[in-house]
Coordinates of N, CA, C and O and ligand atoms in Angstrom, one line a residue:
M1 N 12.5 10.5 -8.4 CA 13.1 9.1 -8.4 C 12.0 8.2 -7.9 O 11.4 8.4 -6.8
L2 N 11.7 7.2 -8.7 CA 10.7 6.2 -8.3 C 11.2 5.3 -7.2 O 12.3 4.8 -7.2
K3 N 10.4 5.1 -6.2 CA 10.7 4.2 -5.1 C 10.0 2.9 -5.2 O 10.0 2.1 -4.3
F4 N 9.4 2.7 -6.3 CA 8.7 1.4 -6.5 C 8.9 1.0 -8.0 O 9.2 1.7 -8.9
L5 N 8.9 -0.3 -8.2 CA 9.1 -0.9 -9.5 C 7.9 -1.7 -9.9 O 7.7 -2.8 -9.4
P6 N 7.1 -1.1 -10.8 CA 5.9 -1.8 -11.2 C 6.3 -3.2 -11.8 O 7.2 -3.2 -12.7
I7 N 5.7 -4.2 -11.4 CA 6.1 -5.5 -11.9 C 4.9 -6.2 -12.5 O 4.9 -6.8 -13.5
C8 N 3.7 -6.0 -11.9 CA 2.6 -6.8 -12.3 C 1.3 -6.0 -12.1 O 0.6 -6.2 -11.2
I9 N 1.1 -5.1 -13.1 CA -0.1 -4.3 -13.0 C -1.3 -5.1 -13.7 O -2.4 -5.1 -13.2
L10 N -0.9 -5.7 -14.8 CA -1.9 -6.6 -15.4 C -1.7 -8.0 -15.2 O -0.7 -8.6 -15.7
P11 N -2.5 -8.7 -14.3 CA -2.2 -10.0 -14.0 C -2.2 -11.0 -15.1 O -1.7 -12.1 -15.0
I12 N -2.9 -10.6 -16.2 CA -2.9 -11.5 -17.4 C -1.6 -11.6 -18.1 O -1.4 -12.5 -18.9
L13 N -0.7 -10.7 -17.8 CA 0.6 -10.9 -18.5 C 1.3 -12.1 -18.0 O 1.5 -12.3 -16.8
A14 N 1.8 -12.9 -18.9 CA 2.5 -14.1 -18.5 C 3.7 -13.9 -17.6 O 4.0 -14.7 -16.8
S15 N 4.3 -12.7 -17.8 CA 5.5 -12.5 -17.1 C 5.3 -12.3 -15.6 O 6.1 -12.3 -14.8
C16 N 4.0 -12.1 -15.2 CA 3.7 -12.0 -13.8 C 3.7 -13.3 -13.0 O 3.8 -13.3 -11.8
S17 N 3.6 -14.4 -13.7 CA 3.3 -15.6 -13.0 C 4.5 -15.9 -12.1 O 4.2 -16.5 -11.0
T18 N 5.7 -15.6 -12.4 CA 6.8 -15.9 -11.5 C 6.7 -15.2 -10.2 O 7.1 -15.7 -9.2
T19 N 6.2 -13.9 -10.2 CA 6.1 -13.2 -9.0 C 4.8 -13.5 -8.2 O 4.8 -13.5 -7.0
Q20 N 3.8 -13.9 -8.9 CA 2.5 -14.1 -8.3 C 2.6 -15.4 -7.5 O 1.9 -15.6 -6.5
F21 N 3.4 -16.4 -7.9 CA 3.4 -17.6 -7.3 C 4.9 -17.9 -6.8 O 5.5 -18.8 -7.2
A22 N 5.3 -17.0 -5.8 CA 6.6 -17.2 -5.3 C 6.7 -18.5 -4.5 O 5.7 -18.9 -3.9
K23 N 7.8 -19.2 -4.6 CA 8.0 -20.4 -3.9 C 7.9 -20.1 -2.4 O 8.5 -19.2 -1.9
T24 N 7.3 -21.0 -1.6 CA 7.1 -20.8 -0.2 C 8.5 -20.6 0.5 O 8.6 -19.8 1.4
S25 N 9.5 -21.3 0.0 CA 10.8 -21.2 0.7 C 11.5 -19.9 0.4 O 12.4 -19.5 1.1
D26 N 11.0 -19.1 -0.6 CA 11.6 -17.8 -0.9 C 10.8 -16.7 -0.1 O 11.2 -15.5 -0.3
V27 N 9.8 -17.0 0.6 CA 9.0 -16.0 1.4 C 9.4 -16.1 2.8 O 9.2 -17.1 3.5
F28 N 10.0 -15.0 3.4 CA 10.5 -15.1 4.8 C 9.5 -14.6 5.8 O 9.5 -15.0 6.9
E29 N 8.7 -13.6 5.4 CA 7.8 -12.9 6.4 C 6.7 -12.3 5.6 O 6.9 -11.8 4.5
V30 N 5.5 -12.4 6.1 CA 4.3 -11.9 5.4 C 3.4 -11.1 6.4 O 3.2 -11.5 7.5
L31 N 3.0 -9.9 5.9 CA 2.0 -9.1 6.7 C 0.8 -9.1 5.8 O 0.8 -8.9 4.6
T32 N -0.4 -9.2 6.5 CA -1.7 -9.2 5.8 C -2.6 -8.2 6.4 O -2.6 -8.0 7.6
A33 N -3.3 -7.4 5.5 CA -4.3 -6.5 6.0 C -5.6 -6.7 5.4 O -5.8 -6.8 4.1
D34 N -6.7 -7.0 6.2 CA -8.0 -7.0 5.7 C -8.5 -5.6 5.5 O -8.4 -4.8 6.5
L35 N -9.0 -5.3 4.3 CA -9.4 -3.9 4.0 C -10.9 -3.7 4.3 O -11.7 -4.6 4.0
A36 N -11.2 -2.5 4.9 CA -12.6 -2.2 5.2 C -13.0 -0.8 4.6 O -12.1 0.0 4.4
R37 N -14.2 -0.7 4.3 CA -14.7 0.6 3.8 C -15.2 1.4 5.0 O -15.2 0.9 6.1
A38 N -15.5 2.7 4.8 CA -16.0 3.6 5.9 C -17.2 3.0 6.6 O -17.4 3.4 7.8
D39 N -18.0 2.2 6.0 CA -19.2 1.7 6.7 C -18.8 0.3 7.3 O -19.7 -0.3 7.9
G40 N -17.6 0.0 7.3 CA -17.1 -1.3 8.0 C -17.2 -2.5 7.1 O -16.7 -3.6 7.5
S41 N -17.7 -2.4 5.9 CA -17.8 -3.6 5.1 C -16.5 -4.0 4.4 O -15.6 -3.1 4.3
W42 N -16.3 -5.2 4.1 CA -15.1 -5.8 3.6 C -14.8 -5.3 2.2 O -15.7 -5.3 1.4
A43 N -13.5 -4.9 2.0 CA -13.2 -4.4 0.7 C -12.0 -5.0 0.0 O -11.6 -4.6 -1.1
G44 N -11.5 -6.1 0.6 CA -10.4 -6.8 0.0 C -9.2 -7.1 0.9 O -9.4 -7.0 2.1
V45 N -8.1 -7.5 0.3 CA -6.9 -7.9 1.1 C -5.7 -7.3 0.5 O -5.5 -7.3 -0.7
A46 N -4.8 -6.9 1.4 CA -3.4 -6.4 1.0 C -2.4 -7.3 1.7 O -2.6 -7.6 2.9
T47 N -1.3 -7.6 1.0 CA -0.2 -8.4 1.6 C 1.1 -7.8 1.3 O 1.3 -7.3 0.2
I48 N 2.0 -7.7 2.3 CA 3.3 -7.3 2.1 C 4.2 -8.4 2.5 O 4.1 -8.9 3.6
S49 N 5.1 -8.9 1.6 CA 5.9 -10.0 1.9 C 7.4 -9.8 1.7 O 7.8 -9.1 0.7
Q50 N 8.1 -10.2 2.6 CA 9.6 -10.2 2.5 C 10.0 -11.5 1.8 O 9.9 -12.5 2.4
R51 N 10.6 -11.3 0.6 CA 11.0 -12.5 -0.1 C 12.5 -12.4 -0.3 O 13.1 -11.4 -0.1
R52 N 13.0 -13.5 -0.9 CA 14.5 -13.5 -1.1 C 14.9 -12.3 -2.0 O 16.0 -11.8 -1.8
N53 N 14.0 -11.9 -3.0 CA 14.4 -10.9 -3.9 C 13.8 -9.5 -3.6 O 13.7 -8.7 -4.5
G54 N 13.3 -9.3 -2.4 CA 12.8 -8.0 -2.0 C 11.5 -8.0 -1.3 O 11.0 -9.1 -0.9
V55 N 11.0 -6.8 -1.1 CA 9.7 -6.7 -0.4 C 8.6 -6.4 -1.4 O 8.8 -5.4 -2.2
F56 N 7.5 -7.1 -1.4 CA 6.5 -7.0 -2.4 C 5.1 -6.7 -1.8 O 4.8 -7.2 -0.7
L57 N 4.4 -5.8 -2.5 CA 3.0 -5.5 -2.1 C 2.1 -6.2 -3.1 O 2.2 -6.0 -4.3
S58 N 1.1 -6.9 -2.6 CA 0.0 -7.4 -3.4 C -1.3 -6.9 -2.9 O -1.5 -6.8 -1.7
L59 N -2.2 -6.6 -3.8 CA -3.5 -6.0 -3.4 C -4.6 -6.6 -4.3 O -4.4 -6.7 -5.5
S60 N -5.7 -7.0 -3.7 CA -6.9 -7.4 -4.4 C -8.0 -6.7 -3.6 O -8.4 -7.0 -2.5
A61 N -8.6 -5.7 -4.3 CA -9.6 -4.9 -3.6 C -10.7 -4.5 -4.5 O -10.6 -4.6 -5.7
Q62 N -11.8 -4.1 -3.9 CA -13.0 -3.6 -4.7 C -13.2 -2.2 -4.4 O -13.5 -1.8 -3.2
A63 N -13.0 -1.3 -5.4 CA -13.2 0.1 -5.3 C -14.7 0.5 -5.2 O -15.5 -0.4 -5.7
P64 N -15.1 1.6 -4.7 CA -16.5 2.0 -4.7 C -17.0 2.4 -6.1 O -18.2 2.4 -6.3
A65 N -16.1 2.7 -7.0 CA -16.5 3.1 -8.4 C -15.3 2.9 -9.3 O -14.2 2.7 -8.8
A66 N -15.5 3.0 -10.6 CA -14.4 3.0 -11.5 C -13.6 4.3 -11.3 O -14.2 5.3 -10.9
G67 N -12.3 4.3 -11.5 CA -11.6 5.5 -11.3 C -10.1 5.3 -10.9 O -9.6 4.2 -10.8
T68 N -9.5 6.4 -10.5 CA -8.1 6.4 -10.0 C -8.1 6.9 -8.6 O -8.7 7.9 -8.3
F69 N -7.3 6.2 -7.8 CA -7.4 6.5 -6.3 C -6.0 6.6 -5.8 O -5.1 5.8 -6.1
G70 N -5.8 7.5 -4.9 CA -4.5 7.6 -4.1 C -4.4 6.4 -3.2 O -5.4 6.0 -2.6
M71 N -3.2 5.9 -2.9 CA -3.0 4.9 -2.0 C -1.6 5.1 -1.3 O -0.6 5.4 -1.9
H72 N -1.6 4.8 0.0 CA -0.4 5.0 0.8 C -0.3 4.0 1.9 O -1.3 3.4 2.4
L73 N 0.9 3.8 2.4 CA 1.1 3.1 3.7 C 1.0 4.2 4.8 O 1.7 5.3 4.6
H74 N 0.2 4.0 5.8 CA 0.1 5.0 6.8 C 0.7 4.5 8.1 O 1.0 3.3 8.3
A75 N 1.1 5.5 9.0 CA 2.0 5.2 10.1 C 1.4 4.5 11.3 O 2.2 4.0 12.1
V76 N 0.1 4.4 11.4 CA -0.5 3.8 12.6 C -1.4 2.7 12.2 O -2.3 2.9 11.3
G77 N -1.3 1.6 12.8 CA -2.1 0.4 12.5 C -3.4 0.4 13.2 O -3.7 -0.4 14.1
K78 N -4.2 1.4 12.9 CA -5.6 1.6 13.5 C -6.5 2.1 12.4 O -6.2 3.2 11.9
C79 N -7.6 1.4 12.2 CA -8.6 1.9 11.1 C -9.9 2.0 11.7 O -10.8 1.1 11.7
E80 N -10.2 3.2 12.3 CA -11.5 3.4 13.0 C -12.4 4.1 12.0 O -12.1 5.2 11.5
T81 N -13.6 3.5 11.7 CA -14.5 4.1 10.9 C -15.1 5.3 11.6 O -15.1 5.4 12.8
P82 N -15.7 6.3 10.9 CA -15.9 6.3 9.4 C -14.8 7.0 8.6 O -14.8 6.9 7.4
D83 N -13.9 7.7 9.3 CA -12.9 8.5 8.5 C -11.5 8.0 8.4 O -10.7 8.6 7.7
F84 N -11.2 7.0 9.2 CA -9.9 6.4 9.3 C -8.7 7.4 9.6 O -7.6 7.1 9.3
T85 N -9.0 8.5 10.2 CA -8.0 9.4 10.6 C -7.1 8.8 11.7 O -5.9 9.1 11.8
S86 N -7.6 7.7 12.3 CA -6.8 7.0 13.3 C -5.5 6.4 12.7 O -4.6 6.0 13.4
A87 N -5.5 6.2 11.4 CA -4.3 5.6 10.7 C -3.1 6.6 10.7 O -2.0 6.2 10.2
G88 N -3.3 7.8 11.1 CA -2.2 8.8 11.1 C -1.7 9.2 9.8 O -2.4 9.0 8.8
P89 N -0.6 9.9 9.8 CA 0.0 10.4 8.5 C 0.7 9.3 7.7 O 0.6 8.1 8.1
H90 N 1.2 9.6 6.6 CA 1.9 8.6 5.8 C 3.1 8.0 6.5 O 3.8 8.7 7.3
W91 N 3.4 6.8 6.2 CA 4.6 6.1 6.7 C 5.8 6.9 6.3 O 6.1 7.0 5.1
N92 N 6.6 7.4 7.2 CA 7.6 8.4 6.9 C 8.8 8.4 7.9 O 9.1 9.5 8.5
P93 N 9.5 7.3 8.0 CA 10.6 7.3 9.0 C 11.7 8.2 8.7 O 12.4 8.6 9.6
D94 N 11.8 8.7 7.5 CA 12.9 9.6 7.1 C 12.5 11.1 7.2 O 13.3 12.0 6.8
M95 N 11.3 11.4 7.7 CA 10.9 12.8 7.9 C 10.9 13.6 6.7 O 11.4 14.8 6.7
K96 N 10.5 13.1 5.6 CA 10.4 13.9 4.3 C 9.1 14.4 4.1 O 8.1 14.2 4.9
Q97 N 8.9 15.2 3.0 CA 7.6 15.7 2.6 C 6.9 14.7 1.7 O 7.5 13.7 1.2
H98 N 5.7 15.0 1.3 CA 4.9 14.1 0.5 C 5.2 14.2 -1.0 O 5.3 15.3 -1.5
G99 N 5.3 13.0 -1.6 CA 5.3 12.9 -3.1 C 6.6 12.8 -3.8 O 7.6 13.5 -3.5
H100 N 6.6 11.9 -4.8 CA 7.8 11.7 -5.6 C 8.1 12.9 -6.6 O 9.2 13.1 -7.0
D101 N 7.1 13.8 -6.8 CA 7.3 15.0 -7.6 C 7.6 16.2 -6.8 O 7.8 17.3 -7.3
N102 N 7.8 16.0 -5.5 CA 8.1 17.0 -4.5 C 9.6 17.0 -4.3 O 10.1 15.9 -3.8
P103 N 10.3 18.1 -4.5 CA 11.8 18.0 -4.3 C 12.2 17.7 -2.8 O 13.3 17.1 -2.6
M104 N 11.2 17.9 -1.9 CA 11.5 17.5 -0.5 C 10.9 16.1 -0.2 O 10.9 15.7 1.0
G105 N 10.5 15.4 -1.2 CA 9.8 14.1 -0.9 C 10.8 13.0 -1.2 O 11.9 13.2 -1.7
A106 N 10.3 11.8 -1.1 CA 8.9 11.5 -0.7 C 8.9 10.7 0.6 O 9.9 10.2 1.1
H107 N 7.7 10.5 1.1 CA 7.5 9.5 2.2 C 7.8 8.1 1.7 O 7.4 7.8 0.6
D108 N 8.3 7.3 2.6 CA 8.5 5.9 2.2 C 7.1 5.2 2.0 O 7.1 4.2 1.2
G109 N 6.1 5.7 2.5 CA 4.7 5.1 2.4 C 4.0 5.6 1.1 O 2.9 5.2 0.9
D110 N 4.6 6.5 0.3 CA 3.9 7.0 -0.9 C 3.9 5.9 -2.0 O 5.0 5.4 -2.3
L111 N 2.8 5.6 -2.5 CA 2.6 4.5 -3.5 C 2.0 5.1 -4.7 O 1.4 6.2 -4.7
P112 N 2.1 4.4 -5.9 CA 1.5 4.8 -7.1 C -0.1 4.8 -6.9 O -0.6 4.0 -6.2
N113 N -0.8 5.7 -7.7 CA -2.2 5.6 -7.7 C -2.7 4.3 -8.2 O -2.0 3.7 -9.0
V114 N -3.8 3.9 -7.8 CA -4.4 2.6 -8.3 C -5.6 2.9 -9.2 O -6.3 3.9 -9.0
N115 N -5.8 2.0 -10.1 CA -6.9 2.2 -11.1 C -7.9 1.0 -11.0 O -7.5 -0.1 -10.8
A116 N -9.2 1.4 -11.0 CA -10.3 0.4 -11.1 C -11.0 0.6 -12.3 O -11.4 1.8 -12.7
G117 N -11.3 -0.4 -13.1 CA -12.0 -0.3 -14.3 C -13.5 -0.5 -14.1 O -14.0 -0.3 -12.9
A118 N -14.3 -0.8 -15.1 CA -15.7 -0.9 -15.0 C -16.1 -2.0 -13.9 O -17.2 -1.8 -13.3
D119 N -15.3 -3.0 -13.7 CA -15.6 -4.0 -12.7 C -15.3 -3.6 -11.3 O -15.5 -4.3 -10.3
M120 N -14.7 -2.4 -11.2 CA -14.3 -1.7 -9.9 C -13.3 -2.5 -9.1 O -13.0 -2.3 -8.0
K121 N -12.6 -3.5 -9.8 CA -11.6 -4.3 -9.1 C -10.2 -3.6 -9.2 O -9.9 -3.1 -10.3
I122 N -9.5 -3.7 -8.2 CA -8.1 -3.3 -8.1 C -7.2 -4.5 -7.8 O -7.4 -5.1 -6.8
T123 N -6.4 -4.9 -8.8 CA -5.5 -6.0 -8.6 C -4.1 -5.7 -9.0 O -3.9 -5.2 -10.1
L124 N -3.1 -5.8 -8.1 CA -1.8 -5.5 -8.5 C -0.7 -6.2 -7.6 O -1.1 -6.7 -6.5
E125 N 0.5 -6.2 -8.1 CA 1.6 -6.6 -7.3 C 2.8 -5.9 -7.8 O 3.1 -5.8 -9.0
Y126 N 3.6 -5.4 -6.9 CA 4.9 -4.8 -7.3 C 5.9 -4.7 -6.1 O 5.5 -5.0 -4.9
K127 N 7.1 -4.5 -6.4 CA 8.2 -4.4 -5.4 C 8.2 -3.1 -4.8 O 8.1 -2.0 -5.4
L128 N 8.4 -3.1 -3.4 CA 8.5 -1.8 -2.7 C 10.0 -1.6 -2.4 O 10.7 -2.5 -2.1
K129 N 10.4 -0.3 -2.5 CA 11.7 0.0 -2.1 C 11.7 0.7 -0.7 O 10.7 1.4 -0.4
D130 N 12.8 0.6 0.0 CA 12.9 1.3 1.3 C 11.9 0.9 2.3 O 11.5 1.8 3.2
I131 N 11.3 -0.3 2.2 CA 10.4 -0.7 3.2 C 10.9 -1.9 3.9 O 11.4 -2.9 3.3
T132 N 10.9 -1.9 5.3 CA 11.3 -3.1 6.0 C 10.1 -3.5 6.9 O 9.2 -2.7 7.2
L133 N 10.0 -4.8 7.2 CA 8.8 -5.3 8.0 C 9.0 -5.2 9.5 O 8.2 -4.7 10.2
S134 N 10.2 -5.7 9.9 CA 10.4 -5.8 11.4 C 11.5 -4.7 11.8 O 12.0 -4.0 11.0
G135 N 11.7 -4.7 13.1 CA 12.7 -3.7 13.6 C 12.1 -2.4 13.9 O 10.9 -2.1 13.6
P136 N 12.9 -1.5 14.5 CA 12.3 -0.2 15.0 C 11.8 0.7 13.8 O 10.9 1.5 14.1
T137 N 12.4 0.6 12.6 CA 11.9 1.4 11.5 C 11.1 0.5 10.5 O 10.9 0.8 9.4
G138 N 10.6 -0.7 11.0 CA 9.8 -1.5 10.2 C 8.3 -1.2 10.3 O 7.9 -0.6 11.3
L139 N 7.5 -1.8 9.4 CA 6.1 -1.5 9.4 C 5.4 -2.0 10.7 O 4.4 -1.5 11.2
L140 N 6.0 -3.1 11.3 CA 5.5 -3.7 12.5 C 6.2 -3.0 13.7 O 6.6 -3.7 14.7
D141 N 6.3 -1.7 13.7 CA 6.9 -1.0 14.9 C 5.8 -1.0 16.0 O 4.7 -1.6 15.8
T142 N 6.0 -0.2 17.1 CA 5.1 -0.3 18.2 C 3.7 0.0 17.9 O 2.8 -0.5 18.5
D143 N 3.5 1.0 17.0 CA 2.1 1.4 16.7 C 1.6 0.8 15.3 O 0.6 1.2 14.8
G144 N 2.4 -0.1 14.7 CA 2.0 -0.7 13.5 C 1.9 0.2 12.3 O 2.6 1.2 12.2
S145 N 1.1 -0.3 11.3 CA 1.0 0.5 10.1 C -0.3 0.0 9.4 O -0.9 -1.0 9.7
A146 N -0.7 0.8 8.4 CA -2.0 0.5 7.7 C -1.9 0.9 6.2 O -1.0 1.7 5.8
L147 N -2.7 0.2 5.4 CA -2.8 0.6 4.0 C -4.1 1.4 3.9 O -5.1 1.0 4.4
V148 N -4.0 2.6 3.2 CA -5.2 3.5 3.0 C -5.4 3.8 1.6 O -4.4 4.1 0.9
I149 N -6.6 3.7 1.1 CA -7.0 4.1 -0.3 C -7.9 5.4 -0.1 O -8.7 5.4 0.8
H150 N -7.6 6.4 -1.0 CA -8.3 7.7 -0.9 C -9.4 7.8 -2.0 O -9.3 7.1 -3.0
E151 N -10.2 8.8 -1.8 CA -11.3 9.0 -2.7 C -10.9 9.6 -4.1 O -11.6 9.5 -5.1
K152 N -9.7 10.2 -4.1 CA -9.2 10.9 -5.3 C -7.8 10.5 -5.6 O -7.1 9.9 -4.8
A153 N -7.3 10.8 -6.8 CA -6.0 10.5 -7.2 C -5.0 11.4 -6.4 O -5.3 12.5 -6.1
D154 N -3.8 10.8 -6.2 CA -2.7 11.6 -5.5 C -2.0 12.4 -6.6 O -1.7 11.8 -7.6
D155 N -1.7 13.7 -6.3 CA -1.0 14.5 -7.3 C 0.5 14.3 -7.2 O 1.3 15.0 -7.9
Y156 N 1.0 13.5 -6.3 CA 2.4 13.2 -6.1 C 3.3 14.3 -5.7 O 4.5 14.2 -5.7
K157 N 2.6 15.4 -5.2 CA 3.5 16.5 -4.8 C 3.0 17.4 -3.7 O 3.7 18.0 -3.0
T158 N 1.6 17.4 -3.4 CA 1.1 18.3 -2.4 C 1.3 17.7 -1.0 O 0.7 16.6 -0.7
D159 N 2.1 18.4 -0.2 CA 2.2 17.9 1.2 C 0.9 18.2 2.0 O 0.4 19.2 1.8
P160 N 0.5 17.3 2.9 CA 1.1 16.1 3.3 C 0.5 14.8 2.6 O 1.0 13.7 2.9
S161 N -0.5 14.9 1.8 CA -1.1 13.7 1.3 C -1.6 13.7 -0.1 O -2.5 13.0 -0.5
G162 N -1.0 14.6 -0.9 CA -1.2 14.6 -2.4 C -2.6 15.0 -2.8 O -3.0 14.7 -3.9
N163 N -3.3 15.8 -1.9 CA -4.6 16.3 -2.3 C -5.6 15.1 -2.7 O -6.4 15.2 -3.6
S164 N -5.4 14.0 -2.0 CA -6.1 12.8 -2.4 C -7.5 12.6 -1.7 O -8.2 11.7 -1.9
G165 N -7.8 13.6 -0.8 CA -9.2 13.6 -0.3 C -9.4 12.6 0.8 O -8.4 12.2 1.5
K166 N -10.6 12.3 1.0 CA -11.0 11.4 2.1 C -10.4 10.0 2.0 O -10.1 9.5 1.0
R167 N -10.3 9.4 3.2 CA -9.8 8.0 3.3 C -11.0 7.1 3.2 O -11.9 7.1 4.0
I168 N -11.1 6.3 2.1 CA -12.3 5.5 1.9 C -12.1 4.0 2.2 O -13.1 3.3 2.4
I169 N -10.8 3.5 2.2 CA -10.6 2.1 2.5 C -9.4 2.0 3.4 O -8.4 2.8 3.1
C170 N -9.4 1.2 4.4 CA -8.3 1.1 5.3 C -8.1 -0.3 5.8 O -9.1 -1.1 6.0
G171 N -6.9 -0.8 6.0 CA -6.6 -2.1 6.6 C -5.3 -2.1 7.4 O -4.3 -1.5 7.0
V172 N -5.4 -2.7 8.6 CA -4.2 -2.8 9.5 C -3.4 -4.0 9.1 O -3.9 -5.1 9.0
F173 N -2.0 -3.8 9.0 CA -1.1 -4.9 8.7 C -0.9 -5.7 10.0 O -0.6 -5.2 11.0
R174 N -1.1 -7.0 9.8 CA -0.8 -8.0 10.9 C 0.2 -9.0 10.4 O 0.2 -9.3 9.2
S175 N 0.9 -9.6 11.4 CA 1.9 -10.6 11.0 C 1.2 -11.9 10.6 O 0.3 -12.3 11.3
G176 N 1.7 -12.5 9.5 CA 1.1 -13.8 9.1 C 0.2 -13.7 8.0 O -0.3 -12.6 7.6
K177 N 0.0 -14.9 7.4 CA -1.0 -15.0 6.2 C -2.4 -15.0 6.7 O -2.7 -15.6 7.8
R178 N -3.3 -14.5 5.9 CA -4.7 -14.6 6.2 C -5.1 -16.0 6.1 O -4.9 -16.6 5.0
S179 N -5.9 -16.5 7.1 CA -6.2 -18.0 7.0 C -7.6 -18.1 6.2 O -8.3 -17.1 6.1
Ligands
CU201 CU1 -3.1 8.0 2.5
ZN202 ZN1 2.9 10.9 1.5

């Protein structure tokens, strides 16, 4: 069962415009993460916003190469280079196993793989299910949360992290819009 609803994978689709430019009055809370590579260099921005019609993830990032990469919400808001193990395991308040193809899955932090083309850009926006921002089971709990991109594609079934290899990009979610 999919926990996410792809809405805007190709930003050139006209149907995306309504979600990309949500009215300010319809956005209640925003978390922003500046993304960094293992060498500390800037790799993009991720935003999670609570809107009138749900919780949305937006991402604009630069991958190290063209390809397909695993991506997850991780349980700890700490991105220490060079391996980002400080970000902990996948966001998993329901204590499940990894992956939507795993009968014992999935983690609430399990997300679809992301694709980068020849320009190495990753741009997307979609609705998240079963994610809250505030409160004891929200992303802004006492130890926070992070977005992590991995070196390989997630196989959506191997516990605990889909065989997606090293963590290559990481960002800590903080309350508020990036200025
Ligand atoms: Cu991960
Ligand atoms: Zn997982």
